[in-house]
N, CA and C atoms as an extended XYZ file, in Angstrom:
453
Properties=species:S:1:pos:R:3:atomname:S:1:resname:S:1:resid:I:1 pbc="F F F"
N         1.084       -1.001        0.271 N   MET     1
C        -0.368        0.152        0.050 CA  MET     1
C         0.666        0.863       -0.144 C   MET     1
N         0.660        2.179       -0.794 N   ALA     2
C         1.902        3.480       -1.003 CA  ALA     2
C         1.092        4.309        0.419 C   ALA     2
N         1.749        5.083        1.402 N   LEU     3
C         1.743        6.203        1.433 CA  LEU     3
C         1.171        6.894        1.043 C   LEU     3
N         0.134        8.434        1.692 N   PRO     4
C         0.091        9.891        1.112 CA  PRO     4
C         1.794       10.341        0.761 C   PRO     4
N         1.809       11.483        0.447 N   LYS     5
C         3.474       12.310        0.535 CA  LYS     5
C         3.380       12.731        1.800 C   LYS     5
N         2.052       12.940        2.873 N   GLN     6
C         1.722       13.270        4.566 CA  GLN     6
C         2.475       12.348        5.001 C   GLN     6
N         2.943       11.499        4.619 N   PHE     7
C         3.550       10.347        5.985 CA  PHE     7
C         5.275       10.181        5.390 C   PHE     7
N         5.271       11.612        6.684 N   LYS     8
C         6.636       11.655        6.568 CA  LYS     8
C         7.698       11.706        7.991 C   LYS     8
N         8.545       10.591        8.221 N   GLU     9
C         9.126       10.197        9.815 CA  GLU     9
C         9.164       12.240       10.716 C   GLU     9
N         9.714       12.706        9.622 N   GLU    10
C         9.840       13.855       10.454 CA  GLU    10
C         8.478       14.710       10.650 C   GLU    10
N         7.826       15.004       10.105 N   ASN    11
C         6.705       15.710       10.706 CA  ASN    11
C         5.272       14.781       10.682 C   ASN    11
N         5.732       13.053       11.862 N   PHE    12
C         4.890       12.472       12.095 CA  PHE    12
C         4.207       13.056       13.221 C   PHE    12
N         4.242       14.943       14.430 N   GLU    13
C         3.088       14.653       14.744 CA  GLU    13
C         2.427       15.673       14.682 C   GLU    13
N         2.507       15.673       13.258 N   SER    14
C         1.590       17.397       13.362 CA  SER    14
C         0.375       16.251       12.167 C   SER    14
N         0.780       14.941       12.293 N   ILE    15
C        -0.460       14.738       11.117 CA  ILE    15
C        -1.431       14.059       12.451 C   ILE    15
N        -2.463       14.407       11.545 N   ARG    16
C        -3.611       14.234       12.660 CA  ARG    16
C        -4.091       13.012       12.437 C   ARG    16
N        -4.739       12.440       14.438 N   ILE    17
C        -4.294       11.502       14.551 CA  ILE    17
C        -5.660       10.464       13.870 C   ILE    17
N        -6.271       11.107       13.031 N   TYR    18
C        -8.158       10.838       12.325 CA  TYR    18
C        -6.830       10.007       10.843 C   TYR    18
N        -6.292       10.888       10.374 N   HIS    19
C        -5.404       10.409        9.032 CA  HIS    19
C        -4.641        8.880        9.444 C   HIS    19
N        -3.970        9.021       11.029 N   TYR    20
C        -2.841        7.278       11.319 CA  TYR    20
C        -4.642        6.159       11.422 C   TYR    20
N        -5.827        6.556       12.104 N   VAL    21
C        -6.682        5.713       11.282 CA  VAL    21
C        -7.213        5.408       10.378 C   VAL    21
N        -7.987        6.322        9.915 N   GLU    22
C        -7.610        6.218        8.079 CA  GLU    22
C        -7.357        5.626        7.967 C   GLU    22
N        -5.971        5.975        7.853 N   GLU    23
C        -4.311        4.825        6.711 CA  GLU    23
C        -4.678        3.031        7.270 C   GLU    23
N        -5.005        3.364        8.621 N   LEU    24
C        -4.744        1.120        9.593 CA  LEU    24
C        -6.448        0.751        8.957 C   LEU    24
N        -6.824        1.993        8.709 N   VAL    25
C        -8.878        1.089        8.761 CA  VAL    25
C        -8.805        0.290        7.449 C   VAL    25
N        -7.941        1.353        6.294 N   TYR    26
C        -7.796        1.043        4.932 CA  TYR    26
C        -6.834       -0.238        5.130 C   TYR    26
N        -6.260        0.134        5.271 N   SER    27
C        -4.944       -1.572        5.699 CA  SER    27
C        -6.131       -2.428        6.016 C   SER    27
N        -6.413       -2.297        6.787 N   TYR    28
C        -6.431       -3.383        7.861 CA  TYR    28
C        -7.956       -4.753        5.997 C   TYR    28
N        -9.298       -2.993        5.707 N   ARG    29
C       -10.170       -3.642        4.838 CA  ARG    29
C        -9.568       -4.364        3.686 C   ARG    29
N        -8.181       -4.301        3.409 N   GLU    30
C        -7.643       -4.650        1.731 CA  GLU    30
C        -7.466       -5.599        2.243 C   GLU    30
N        -6.681       -5.830        3.256 N   TYR    31
C        -6.043       -6.797        3.734 CA  TYR    31
C        -7.329       -7.926        3.941 C   TYR    31
N        -7.814       -7.822        4.957 N   MET    32
C        -9.213       -8.382        5.579 CA  MET    32
C       -10.254       -9.024        3.641 C   MET    32
N        -9.837       -8.407        3.090 N   GLY    33
C       -11.164       -8.337        2.039 CA  GLY    33
C       -10.727       -9.340        0.925 C   GLY    33
N        -9.835       -8.957        0.354 N   ASP    34
C        -8.957       -9.560       -0.166 CA  ASP    34
C        -8.863      -11.192        0.882 C   ASP    34
N        -8.467      -12.346        2.320 N   LEU    35
C        -9.150      -13.109        2.221 CA  LEU    35
C       -10.308      -14.008        2.523 C   LEU    35
N       -11.034      -12.440        2.873 N   LEU    36
C       -12.969      -12.786        3.062 CA  LEU    36
C       -13.287      -13.108        1.449 C   LEU    36
N       -12.330      -12.696        0.463 N   LYS    37
C       -13.014      -12.767       -0.836 CA  LYS    37
C       -13.791      -14.211       -1.251 C   LYS    37
N       -13.414      -15.654       -1.230 N   ASP    38
C       -13.846      -17.173       -0.427 CA  ASP    38
C       -14.062      -16.922       -0.238 C   ASP    38
N       -14.325      -16.449        0.725 N   ASN    39
C       -14.476      -17.479        2.497 CA  ASN    39
C       -15.915      -16.963        2.446 C   ASN    39
N       -17.002      -17.185        3.390 N   GLU    40
C       -18.146      -17.649        3.919 CA  GLU    40
C       -19.212      -16.019        4.662 C   GLU    40
N       -17.978      -15.315        4.606 N   ILE    41
C       -18.383      -14.422        5.438 CA  ILE    41
C       -17.557      -12.981        4.519 C   ILE    41
N       -18.753      -11.560        3.806 N   PRO    42
C       -18.327      -11.261        3.546 CA  PRO    42
C       -17.588      -10.184        4.567 C   PRO    42
N       -16.649       -9.099        4.719 N   LEU    43
C       -16.033       -7.913        5.029 CA  LEU    43
C       -16.469       -7.392        6.447 C   LEU    43
N       -18.106       -6.945        4.896 N   THR    44
C       -18.900       -6.535        6.282 CA  THR    44
C       -19.682       -6.167        6.951 C   THR    44
N       -20.049       -8.308        7.146 N   GLU    45
C       -20.451       -8.896        8.400 CA  GLU    45
C       -19.500       -9.077        9.367 C   GLU    45
N       -18.372       -9.674        8.852 N   ALA    46
C       -17.644      -10.192        9.456 CA  ALA    46
C       -16.897       -9.650       11.386 C   ALA    46
N       -17.673       -8.040       11.257 N   PRO    47
C       -17.690       -7.504       12.478 CA  PRO    47
C       -18.808       -7.878       13.587 C   PRO    47
N       -19.329       -8.275       13.046 N   PHE    48
C       -21.113       -8.594       13.626 CA  PHE    48
C       -20.954       -9.262       14.301 C   PHE    48
N       -20.185      -10.649       13.592 N   LEU    49
C       -20.319      -12.770       14.185 CA  LEU    49
C       -19.031      -12.014       15.071 C   LEU    49
N       -17.974      -11.352       14.803 N   ILE    50
C       -17.045      -11.152       15.804 CA  ILE    50
C       -17.184      -10.046       17.509 C   ILE    50
N       -17.886       -9.367       17.127 N   ARG    51
C       -18.554       -8.294       18.576 CA  ARG    51
C       -19.086       -9.614       18.502 C   ARG    51
N       -20.402      -10.886       18.437 N   LEU    52
C       -21.240      -11.236       19.524 CA  LEU    52
C       -19.909      -12.843       20.392 C   LEU    52
N       -18.772      -12.363       19.521 N   ARG    53
C       -17.776      -13.886       20.222 CA  ARG    53
C       -17.264      -13.155       21.236 C   ARG    53
N       -17.583      -11.861       21.763 N   PHE    54
C       -16.996      -11.329       22.912 CA  PHE    54
C       -18.070      -11.159       23.607 C   PHE    54
N       -19.199      -11.340       23.565 N   SER    55
C       -20.354      -10.403       24.362 CA  SER    55
C       -21.490      -11.841       24.025 C   SER    55
N       -22.192      -11.983       25.747 N   ASP    56
C       -22.846      -12.689       26.321 CA  ASP    56
C       -24.107      -12.090       26.135 C   ASP    56
N       -25.130      -12.710       25.719 N   ASN    57
C       -26.874      -12.379       25.760 CA  ASN    57
C       -26.560      -11.321       25.205 C   ASN    57
N       -25.696      -10.708       23.949 N   THR    58
C       -26.551      -10.006       23.013 CA  THR    58
C       -27.753       -9.776       22.741 C   THR    58
N       -28.870       -8.877       22.843 N   THR    59
C       -29.530       -8.964       21.773 CA  THR    59
C       -29.757       -8.260       20.173 C   THR    59
N       -30.752       -8.133       20.027 N   GLN    60
C       -30.252       -7.513       18.190 CA  GLN    60
C       -30.725       -6.763       18.660 C   GLN    60
N       -31.366       -6.009       19.065 N   MET    61
C       -31.175       -4.269       19.249 CA  MET    61
C       -30.244       -3.911       19.909 C   MET    61
N       -28.928       -4.355       20.746 N   GLU    62
C       -28.637       -3.617       20.711 CA  GLU    62
C       -26.946       -3.647       19.626 C   GLU    62
N       -27.471       -5.012       19.070 N   LEU    63
C       -25.852       -5.014       17.366 CA  LEU    63
C       -26.891       -4.268       16.665 C   LEU    63
N       -28.051       -3.533       16.625 N   THR    64
C       -28.191       -2.612       16.000 CA  THR    64
C       -28.078       -1.113       15.673 C   THR    64
N       -28.412       -0.581       17.763 N   LYS    65
C       -27.440        0.017       18.083 CA  LYS    65
C       -25.743        0.314       17.701 C   LYS    65
N       -25.542       -1.183       18.378 N   LEU    66
C       -23.471       -1.060       18.506 CA  LEU    66
C       -22.929       -0.479       17.180 C   LEU    66
N       -23.970       -0.738       15.273 N   PHE    67
C       -23.012       -0.739       14.300 CA  PHE    67
C       -24.362        0.434       12.890 C   PHE    67
N       -25.063        0.490       13.657 N   LYS    68
C       -25.639        1.689       13.501 CA  LYS    68
C       -25.944        1.398       12.526 C   LYS    68
N       -26.889        0.657       12.259 N   VAL    69
C       -27.451       -0.134       11.026 CA  VAL    69
C       -29.170        0.070       11.190 C   VAL    69
N       -29.886       -0.642       10.615 N   SER    70
C       -31.420       -0.501       10.217 CA  SER    70
C       -31.739       -1.849       11.142 C   SER    70
N       -32.246       -2.054       11.942 N   LYS    71
C       -33.326       -3.047       12.506 CA  LYS    71
C       -33.741       -4.733       11.900 C   LYS    71
N       -33.932       -3.736       10.680 N   GLY    72
C       -34.323       -4.745        8.860 CA  GLY    72
C       -33.052       -5.254        8.554 C   GLY    72
N       -31.911       -4.450        9.265 N   TYR    73
C       -30.443       -5.476        8.544 CA  TYR    73
C       -30.107       -6.099        9.482 C   TYR    73
N       -30.328       -6.103       10.177 N   THR    74
C       -29.818       -6.968       11.542 CA  THR    74
C       -30.392       -8.317       11.793 C   THR    74
N       -31.541       -8.042       11.226 N   ALA    75
C       -32.396       -9.463       11.299 CA  ALA    75
C       -31.711      -10.551        9.797 C   ALA    75
N       -31.872       -9.718        9.508 N   LYS    76
C       -31.558      -10.496        8.212 CA  LYS    76
C       -31.039      -10.714        7.898 C   LYS    76
N       -29.491      -10.449        8.372 N   LEU    77
C       -26.971      -10.800        8.725 CA  LEU    77
C       -28.101      -11.561       10.041 C   LEU    77
N       -28.347      -11.471       10.868 N   LEU    78
C       -28.543      -12.557       11.535 CA  LEU    78
C       -29.865      -13.897       11.435 C   LEU    78
N       -30.398      -13.506       10.764 N   ARG    79
C       -31.662      -14.472        9.993 CA  ARG    79
C       -30.281      -15.913        9.123 C   ARG    79
N       -29.416      -15.039        8.183 N   ARG    80
C       -28.481      -15.576        8.050 CA  ARG    80
C       -27.535      -16.136        8.644 C   ARG    80
N       -26.500      -15.659        9.600 N   PHE    81
C       -25.984      -16.783       10.655 CA  PHE    81
C       -26.916      -17.785       10.798 C   PHE    81
N       -27.596      -16.989       11.377 N   GLU    82
C       -28.701      -18.835       12.031 CA  GLU    82
C       -28.637      -19.556       10.726 C   GLU    82
N       -28.867      -19.409        9.039 N   ASP    83
C       -28.853      -20.614        8.869 CA  ASP    83
C       -27.718      -21.324        8.613 C   ASP    83
N       -25.816      -20.138        8.256 N   LYS    84
C       -25.580      -20.855        8.182 CA  LYS    84
C       -24.721      -22.285        9.590 C   LYS    84
N       -25.952      -21.983       11.024 N   GLY    85
C       -25.121      -22.639       11.434 CA  GLY    85
C       -24.643      -21.471       12.411 C   GLY    85
N       -24.517      -20.524       12.843 N   TRP    86
C       -23.037      -19.640       12.915 CA  TRP    86
C       -23.819      -19.216       14.503 C   TRP    86
N       -25.112      -19.242       14.565 N   ILE    87
C       -26.148      -18.471       15.855 CA  ILE    87
C       -27.323      -18.780       16.536 C   ILE    87
N       -27.096      -18.583       17.455 N   ILE    88
C       -28.609      -19.140       18.453 CA  ILE    88
C       -29.690      -17.944       18.435 C   ILE    88
N       -30.875      -18.045       18.040 N   ARG    89
C       -31.499      -16.900       18.413 CA  ARG    89
C       -32.766      -17.214       19.698 C   ARG    89
N       -32.925      -16.589       21.160 N   GLU    90
C       -33.184      -16.827       22.201 CA  GLU    90
C       -34.225      -15.713       22.543 C   GLU    90
N       -35.965      -16.370       22.852 N   GLU    91
C       -36.167      -14.818       23.858 CA  GLU    91
C       -35.771      -14.859       25.151 C   GLU    91
N       -35.781      -13.770       25.223 N   ASP    92
C       -35.608      -13.262       26.611 CA  ASP    92
C       -36.659      -13.784       27.164 C   ASP    92
N       -36.069      -14.535       28.708 N   SER    93
C       -37.100      -14.660       29.764 CA  SER    93
C       -38.391      -13.295       30.284 C   SER    93
N       -37.469      -12.078       29.977 N   SER    94
C       -37.587      -11.750       31.095 CA  SER    94
C       -38.809      -10.561       30.344 C   SER    94
N       -38.273      -10.086       28.989 N   ASN    95
C       -39.430       -9.618       27.750 CA  ASN    95
C       -39.002      -10.549       26.476 C   ASN    95
N       -41.288      -11.058       26.434 N   ARG    96
C       -40.449      -12.300       25.269 CA  ARG    96
C       -40.305      -11.378       23.833 C   ARG    96
N       -40.161      -10.230       23.787 N   ARG    97
C       -40.007       -8.918       22.193 CA  ARG    97
C       -38.569       -9.012       22.364 C   ARG    97
N       -37.727       -9.670       22.991 N   LYS    98
C       -36.581       -8.987       22.852 CA  LYS    98
C       -35.508      -10.169       22.581 C   LYS    98
N       -34.925      -10.561       21.923 N   LYS    99
C       -34.035      -12.145       20.718 CA  LYS    99
C       -32.839      -11.470       21.919 C   LYS    99
N       -32.343      -12.810       22.763 N   ILE   100
C       -30.799      -12.596       22.515 CA  ILE   100
C       -30.171      -13.445       21.434 C   ILE   100
N       -28.667      -12.942       21.262 N   VAL   101
C       -27.784      -13.655       20.035 CA  VAL   101
C       -27.264      -14.058       21.051 C   VAL   101
N       -26.728      -15.632       20.531 N   ASN   102
C       -25.201      -16.567       21.353 CA  ASN   102
C       -24.517      -16.847       20.183 C   ASN   102
N       -23.787      -17.159       20.260 N   LEU   103
C       -22.501      -18.014       19.320 CA  LEU   103
C       -23.464      -19.270       18.786 C   LEU   103
N       -23.544      -20.643       18.121 N   THR   104
C       -23.058      -21.584       18.482 CA  THR   104
C       -21.670      -22.949       18.380 C   THR   104
N       -21.654      -23.475       18.587 N   PRO   105
C       -19.502      -24.317       18.659 CA  PRO   105
C       -19.842      -24.262       17.365 C   PRO   105
N       -20.549      -24.428       16.546 N   GLU   106
C       -20.006      -23.190       14.634 CA  GLU   106
C       -20.306      -21.955       14.240 C   GLU   106
N       -20.242      -21.237       15.635 N   GLY   107
C       -20.135      -19.938       15.320 CA  GLY   107
C       -18.191      -19.694       15.810 C   GLY   107
N       -19.001      -20.673       16.345 N   VAL   108
C       -17.485      -20.021       18.004 CA  VAL   108
C       -15.766      -20.977       16.558 C   VAL   108
N       -16.209      -21.306       15.489 N   LYS   109
C       -14.905      -21.926       15.119 CA  LYS   109
C       -15.182      -20.811       14.059 C   LYS   109
N       -16.358      -20.583       13.520 N   LYS   110
C       -15.861      -19.330       12.580 CA  LYS   110
C       -15.464      -18.392       12.988 C   LYS   110
N       -15.527      -18.209       13.861 N   THR   111
C       -15.250      -16.538       14.881 CA  THR   111
C       -13.549      -16.787       14.907 C   THR   111
N       -13.422      -18.139       15.823 N   ASP   112
C       -12.229      -18.887       15.858 CA  ASP   112
C       -11.189      -17.871       14.256 C   ASP   112
N       -11.750      -18.958       12.993 N   GLU   113
C       -10.568      -18.057       11.696 CA  GLU   113
C       -10.944      -17.062       11.348 C   GLU   113
N       -11.799      -16.191       12.017 N   LEU   114
C       -12.182      -14.356       11.514 CA  LEU   114
C       -10.595      -14.212       12.107 C   LEU   114
N       -10.613      -14.654       14.165 N   ILE   115
C        -9.571      -13.923       14.498 CA  ILE   115
C        -8.391      -14.254       14.675 C   ILE   115
N        -8.040      -15.618       13.897 N   ALA   116
C        -6.166      -16.240       13.280 CA  ALA   116
C        -6.401      -15.067       12.197 C   ALA   116
N        -7.270      -14.032       11.428 N   LEU   117
C        -7.037      -13.180       10.189 CA  LEU   117
C        -6.605      -11.889       10.545 C   LEU   117
N        -7.590      -11.311       11.549 N   LEU   118
C        -7.097      -10.744       12.533 CA  LEU   118
C        -5.353      -10.487       13.496 C   LEU   118
N        -5.413      -11.329       13.644 N   ASP   119
C        -4.381      -11.885       14.584 CA  ASP   119
C        -3.132      -11.331       13.449 C   ASP   119
N        -3.404      -12.012       12.582 N   THR   120
C        -2.010      -11.812       10.982 CA  THR   120
C        -2.197      -10.430       10.881 C   THR   120
N        -3.021      -10.096       10.520 N   TRP   121
C        -2.669       -8.467       10.895 CA  TRP   121
C        -1.866       -7.658       11.458 C   TRP   121
N        -2.851       -8.120       12.627 N   GLU   122
C        -2.194       -7.108       13.398 CA  GLU   122
C        -0.467       -7.212       13.641 C   GLU   122
N         0.082       -8.719       13.628 N   ASP   123
C         1.007       -8.796       14.086 CA  ASP   123
C         2.247       -8.654       12.985 C   ASP   123
N         1.718       -8.525       11.951 N   LYS   124
C         1.680       -8.151       10.613 CA  LYS   124
C         2.644       -5.826       11.062 C   LYS   124
N         1.212       -5.538       11.224 N   VAL   125
C         1.246       -4.483       11.318 CA  VAL   125
C         2.123       -3.701       12.675 C   VAL   125
N         2.042       -4.423       13.560 N   SER   126
C         3.041       -3.556       14.860 CA  SER   126
C         3.920       -4.832       14.963 C   SER   126
N         4.784       -5.516       13.978 N   SER   127
C         6.280       -5.682       13.855 CA  SER   127
C         7.422       -5.460       13.584 C   SER   127
N         7.244       -3.781       13.882 N   GLY   128
C         7.835       -3.019       14.638 CA  GLY   128
C         7.932       -2.634       15.636 C   GLY   128
N         7.015       -2.822       16.319 N   LEU   129
C         6.696       -2.434       17.592 CA  LEU   129
C         7.721       -3.070       18.643 C   LEU   129
N         8.124       -3.247       20.191 N   SER   130
C         8.810       -4.062       20.954 CA  SER   130
C         6.786       -4.177       21.581 C   SER   130
N         7.080       -5.302       22.166 N   ASP   131
C         6.014       -5.562       23.259 CA  ASP   131
C         5.905       -3.784       24.183 C   ASP   131
N         6.735       -3.323       25.077 N   VAL   132
C         6.382       -2.089       25.453 CA  VAL   132
C         5.412       -0.853       24.932 C   VAL   132
N         6.248       -1.114       23.429 N   GLU   133
C         5.504        0.061       22.622 CA  GLU   133
C         3.967       -0.659       22.286 C   GLU   133
N         3.632       -1.334       21.813 N   ILE   134
C         2.447       -2.290       22.295 CA  ILE   134
C         1.497       -2.202       23.082 C   ILE   134
N         1.958       -2.229       24.202 N   SER   135
C         1.223       -1.771       24.860 CA  SER   135
C         0.978       -0.172       25.432 C   SER   135
N         2.080        0.085       24.880 N   VAL   136
C         1.219        2.138       25.065 CA  VAL   136
C         0.606        2.411       24.282 C   VAL   136
N         0.564        1.666       23.570 N   LEU   137
C        -0.220        2.090       22.551 CA  LEU   137
C        -1.607        1.661       22.655 C   LEU   137
N        -1.537        0.286       22.927 N   LYS   138
C        -2.821        0.221       23.225 CA  LYS   138
C        -3.448        0.615       23.959 C   LYS   138
N        -2.176        0.932       24.954 N   ASN   139
C        -3.274        1.608       26.477 CA  ASN   139
C        -3.385        3.275       26.327 C   ASN   139
N        -3.411        3.716       25.027 N   LEU   140
C        -3.655        5.132       24.061 CA  LEU   140
C        -4.573        5.651       23.427 C   LEU   140
N        -5.249        3.934       22.481 N   LEU   141
C        -5.823        4.035       22.092 CA  LEU   141
C        -7.015        3.961       22.854 C   LEU   141
N        -7.253        2.870       24.084 N   PHE   142
C        -8.354        3.014       24.667 CA  PHE   142
C        -8.857        4.180       25.799 C   PHE   142
N        -7.622        5.034       25.602 N   LYS   143
C        -7.769        6.198       26.227 CA  LYS   143
C        -8.647        6.984       25.454 C   LYS   143
N        -8.681        6.215       24.185 N   LEU   144
C        -8.875        7.921       22.705 CA  LEU   144
C       -10.515        7.220       23.311 C   LEU   144
N       -10.479        5.607       22.615 N   VAL   145
C       -12.141        4.838       22.520 CA  VAL   145
C       -12.563        5.404       23.500 C   VAL   145
N       -12.393        4.975       24.995 N   MET   146
C       -13.791        5.843       25.956 CA  MET   146
C       -13.679        6.857       26.243 C   MET   146
N       -12.771        7.802       25.246 N   GLU   147
C       -13.687        9.478       25.551 CA  GLU   147
C       -14.810        9.913       23.716 C   GLU   147
N       -14.561        8.668       23.374 N   THR   148
C       -15.532        8.573       22.775 CA  THR   148
C       -16.696        9.067       23.227 C   THR   148
N       -16.887        7.949       23.869 N   GLU   149
C       -18.111        7.357       24.950 CA  GLU   149
C       -19.134        8.835       25.073 C   GLU   149
N       -18.241       10.009       25.345 N   ASN   150
C       -18.601       11.523       25.515 CA  ASN   150
C       -19.515       12.084       24.436 C   ASN   150
N       -18.928       11.620       22.996 N   PHE   151
C       -20.531       12.584       22.608 CA  PHE   151
C       -21.579       12.174       22.325 C   PHE   151
């Protein structure tokens, strides 16, 4: 990937965080898009499945809000995941209108595959960093993400 000319080591502090994030997202999408081209799940749907891996008893509504998509899109996507055997949706015992979404064992296997691809990308982009630098980077990114809750 060819970086824009603004990315020079002598001016790294003057580059906006947004531009760094944009380049990282582009790199990730390009890398994963190529790998998922012949896979059962497109790049646009993979984040839903990965999010379910790290959430217990997530509701359909929570996914809709989290990904800022329509209720219809979420329902359609979850139906596709159900058809593939990756998730189950169950009624919430305290509110029958709520649907709780959880991964099946097949869904866990699929997310293992996706996470392995994600980890490979992360290892590649962070290969020039020490363990301490990676830890500092993650700490700083965590702080930035926590600030987004205030919007």
